[in-house]
C-alpha positions as a printed Julia matrix, in Angstrom:
270×3 Matrix{Float64}:
   0.41   21.91  -12.47
   2.17   19.93   -9.71
   4.66   22.31   -8.33
   2.55   23.26   -5.2
   1.02   19.91   -4.49
   1.94   17.97   -1.4
   1.59   14.29   -0.75
   1.82   12.33    2.52
   3.32    8.79    1.92
   3.27    6.35    4.69
   5.86    3.76    5.23
   8.48    5.26    2.85
  11.8     4.13    4.29
  12.09    1.35    1.73
  10.28   -0.9    -0.75
   6.99    0.27   -2.39
   6.56    3.29   -0.14
   9.95    4.65   -0.87
   9.54    4.04   -4.69
   6.26    5.83   -4.77
   7.57    8.79   -2.64
  10.67    9.15   -4.93
   8.64    9.04   -8.13
   6.43   11.95   -6.71
   9.46   13.95   -5.7
  10.98   13.6    -9.16
   7.82   14.94  -10.6
   7.91   17.95   -8.53
   5.33   17.06   -5.9
   6.5    17.78   -2.32
   6.48   14.77   -0.07
   5.99   14.22    3.7
   7.18   10.67    4.31
   7.0     8.5     7.41
   9.19    5.9     8.74
   9.48    3.89   12.06
  11.78    0.9    12.07
  14.38   -0.42    9.55
  16.96    1.97   11.02
  19.56    0.61    8.55
  17.64    1.87    5.68
  17.23    5.48    7.01
  20.47    6.95    5.73
  19.87    5.83    2.15
  16.27    7.07    2.4
  17.72   10.5     3.3
  20.25   10.48    0.48
  17.82    9.33   -2.14
  15.17   11.83   -1.09
  17.74   14.72   -1.06
  18.95   13.8    -4.45
  15.6    14.62   -6.04
  15.96   18.27   -5.25
  12.4    18.63   -4.25
  11.3    19.84   -0.76
  10.34   17.03    1.55
   9.87   16.14    5.24
  10.97   12.77    6.84
   8.93   12.04    9.99
   9.59    9.22   12.44
   6.41    7.92   13.92
   4.81    4.83   15.19
   1.5     4.96   13.27
  -0.04    2.43   15.65
  -0.31    5.28   18.15
  -3.37    7.47   17.3
  -2.16   10.28   19.51
   0.95   10.72   17.48
  -0.91   11.15   14.13
  -2.3    14.65   14.73
   1.24   16.01   15.09
   2.28   14.31   11.86
  -0.54   16.12    9.95
   0.13   19.39   11.78
   3.9    19.23   10.93
   3.09   18.54    7.28
   0.63   21.49    6.99
   2.97   23.77    8.88
   5.83   22.97    6.38
   3.89   22.7     3.09
   0.71   24.72    3.8
  -1.59   22.02    2.36
  -2.11   18.29    1.74
  -3.35   17.05   -1.63
  -2.42   13.34   -1.81
  -2.39   10.65    0.9
  -0.73    7.32   -0.09
  -1.99    5.02    2.74
   0.81    2.49    2.56
   1.2     0.97    5.95
   0.86   -2.62    6.98
   2.79   -5.41    8.6
   1.65   -8.76    7.31
   2.55  -12.08    8.97
   3.76  -14.65    6.67
   3.06  -18.36    7.84
   6.31  -19.41    6.42
   8.05  -17.0     8.69
   5.86  -16.65   11.77
   4.27  -20.13   11.94
   1.17  -20.35   14.14
  -0.39  -17.11   15.32
   0.54  -15.38   18.54
  -1.76  -12.6    20.04
   1.0   -10.05   19.39
   1.25  -10.86   15.71
  -2.5   -10.65   15.21
  -2.61   -7.28   16.94
   0.33   -6.0    14.89
  -1.43   -6.87   11.58
  -4.63   -5.24   12.58
  -3.19   -2.17   13.99
  -1.06   -1.5    11.01
  -3.23   -2.66    8.16
  -6.61   -1.23    9.43
  -6.25    0.98   12.54
  -3.36    3.16   11.37
  -4.88    3.8     7.99
  -8.18    4.81    9.5
  -6.62    7.36   12.07
  -4.38    8.89    9.42
  -7.31    9.46    7.01
  -9.48   10.94    9.75
  -6.74   13.46   10.63
  -5.82   14.22    6.99
  -9.43   14.46    5.76
 -10.16   18.17    6.3
  -6.95   19.21    4.58
  -7.57   16.91    1.66
 -11.03   18.35    1.23
  -9.62   21.76    1.5
  -7.35   21.06   -1.5
 -10.43   20.81   -3.7
  -8.73   18.01   -5.77
  -7.46   15.61   -3.14
  -6.48   11.96   -3.83
  -6.34    9.11   -1.4
  -4.78    5.77   -2.41
  -5.25    2.86   -0.06
  -2.96   -0.18   -0.43
  -4.38   -3.58    0.13
  -3.59   -7.13   -0.68
  -5.18   -9.83   -2.87
  -5.22  -11.89    0.31
  -8.59  -10.1     0.88
  -9.9   -12.24   -1.91
  -7.72  -15.43   -1.75
  -7.51  -15.75    2.06
  -5.0   -18.47    3.22
  -5.52  -20.81    0.22
  -3.58  -22.16   -2.53
   0.15  -21.45   -3.29
  -0.12  -18.19   -1.36
  -1.12  -19.9     1.79
   2.43  -19.85    2.84
   2.52  -16.07    2.44
  -0.99  -14.84    3.64
  -2.24  -15.37    7.32
  -6.07  -15.18    7.74
  -5.95  -12.05    9.99
  -3.84  -10.24    7.37
  -6.49  -11.41    4.77
  -9.42  -10.23    6.91
  -7.78   -6.93    7.72
  -7.23   -6.32    3.98
 -10.85   -7.17    3.17
 -11.62   -4.37    5.67
  -9.48   -1.92    3.74
 -11.99   -2.16    0.86
 -14.71   -1.24    3.24
 -12.76    1.89    4.08
 -12.26    2.73    0.51
 -15.94    2.69   -0.29
 -17.03    4.57    2.75
 -14.31    7.24    2.49
 -15.13    7.76   -1.21
 -18.74    8.58   -0.24
 -17.66   10.88    2.59
 -15.03   12.78    0.51
 -16.75   13.42   -2.8
 -16.53   15.47   -4.85
 -13.46   17.23   -3.49
 -11.51   14.05   -2.92
 -11.1    10.87   -4.95
 -10.51    7.71   -2.93
  -9.26    4.58   -4.61
  -7.54    1.36   -3.73
  -4.61   -0.59   -5.28
  -4.95   -4.28   -4.37
  -1.51   -5.73   -4.71
  -0.56   -9.3    -5.54
   2.87  -10.87   -4.97
   5.47   -8.02   -5.24
   9.18   -7.63   -4.82
   9.7    -6.3    -1.18
   6.07   -7.32   -0.43
   5.72  -11.12   -0.19
   8.21  -11.83   -3.04
  11.81  -10.95   -3.79
  13.45   -8.96   -1.04
  11.52  -10.42    1.79
  12.54  -12.98    4.36
   9.64  -15.03    3.6
  10.56  -15.42   -0.08
  13.95  -16.61    0.83
  12.44  -19.42    2.94
  10.4   -20.83    0.14
  11.81  -23.74   -1.92
  12.16  -23.16   -5.65
   9.23  -25.49   -6.19
   7.04  -23.34   -3.93
   8.09  -20.24   -5.76
   7.47  -21.75   -9.1
   3.95  -22.65   -7.97
   3.34  -19.05   -7.08
   4.59  -17.78  -10.37
   2.9   -20.38  -12.42
  -0.38  -19.33  -10.67
   0.05  -15.77  -11.95
  -1.02  -15.25  -15.51
   1.64  -12.8   -16.38
   4.26  -15.35  -15.2
   6.33  -13.28  -12.89
   6.18  -11.38   -9.55
   5.37   -7.7    -9.4
   7.98   -4.91   -9.7
   8.17   -1.64   -7.99
   7.67    0.19  -11.22
   4.4    -1.61  -11.7
   3.12    0.03   -8.45
   4.66    3.42   -9.3
   2.81    3.52  -12.61
  -0.45    2.53  -11.11
  -0.18    5.3    -8.52
   0.59    7.91  -11.08
  -2.41    6.69  -13.12
  -4.8     7.31  -10.31
  -3.32   10.61   -9.4
  -3.02   12.16  -12.88
  -5.16   10.22  -15.41
  -8.2     8.99  -13.55
 -10.3    12.05  -12.64
 -13.65   10.19  -12.93
 -12.43    7.29  -10.81
 -13.47    6.98   -7.08
 -14.35    4.26   -4.79
 -12.69    1.82   -6.97
 -10.32   -1.14   -6.42
  -7.54   -1.54   -8.98
  -6.28   -5.1    -8.77
  -2.66   -5.17   -9.57
  -1.75   -8.79   -9.34
  -0.51  -10.06  -12.66
  -3.68  -12.18  -12.75
  -2.87  -14.23   -9.65
  -6.5   -14.26   -8.54
  -7.59  -15.64  -11.96
  -4.74  -18.09  -12.12
  -4.98  -21.74  -11.58
  -8.04  -22.19  -13.91
  -7.86  -22.96  -17.53
 -10.16  -22.02  -20.37
 -11.07  -25.05  -22.32
 -10.8   -24.96  -26.13
 -14.23  -23.99  -27.62
 -16.04  -27.22  -28.51
 -17.45  -27.81  -31.93
 -21.07  -27.85  -30.74
 -24.02  -30.06  -32.07
 -25.95  -27.47  -34.19
């Protein structure tokens, strides 16, 4: 039954976080959702969440501030009485095509959102997830953790962003050990998705058609990812993977495998 469950979804004012939060709400799972900037998207966030008819909480917070996070968790527990699901969707990646050479501020922003914020939210949420008896944590990361700043994606992935995302996998494995058996901790490693490195981002609009084609041609499925692809993966982990923890689900349309061909099987000499 999902009626009493509660999820905390970080970074839900638009894009992937919002799509995941709305799907959970439509299924009857109550949601506490955070937002910080993108002020122009907040009114549509309010309206869309309200339209689901499921109880929810919208909390404005700068997740880079560890001292603000305990209040977020406290407010969530005060309203819903429990916390069962944490969707750790918080990052701010720097695209080389947008930001050019690194500045110290950009480096710090990527580390603080992609790594630091995830860690402090988990630490504060952990006792309540344990208490639920059937908790779920989903960390979002990027295939930049594998590719680094190489190939067609070198226009989209900076090396600090790549390093930070590799660190997310260490979090996933450590937290899975800490949390078992009451809480399952898994990771969705995203490829090039709409609203995240592809369509709907400033960086994608700065790429030439030839550069976009190289990225898509490098992806075995031959397209960029859609929000619904992420939503389905999240629901799989929550509802249909009770024996899965400490795992990384790579959702990239085969980008990591792309760029290499499989030669036709030779006849052989025997």
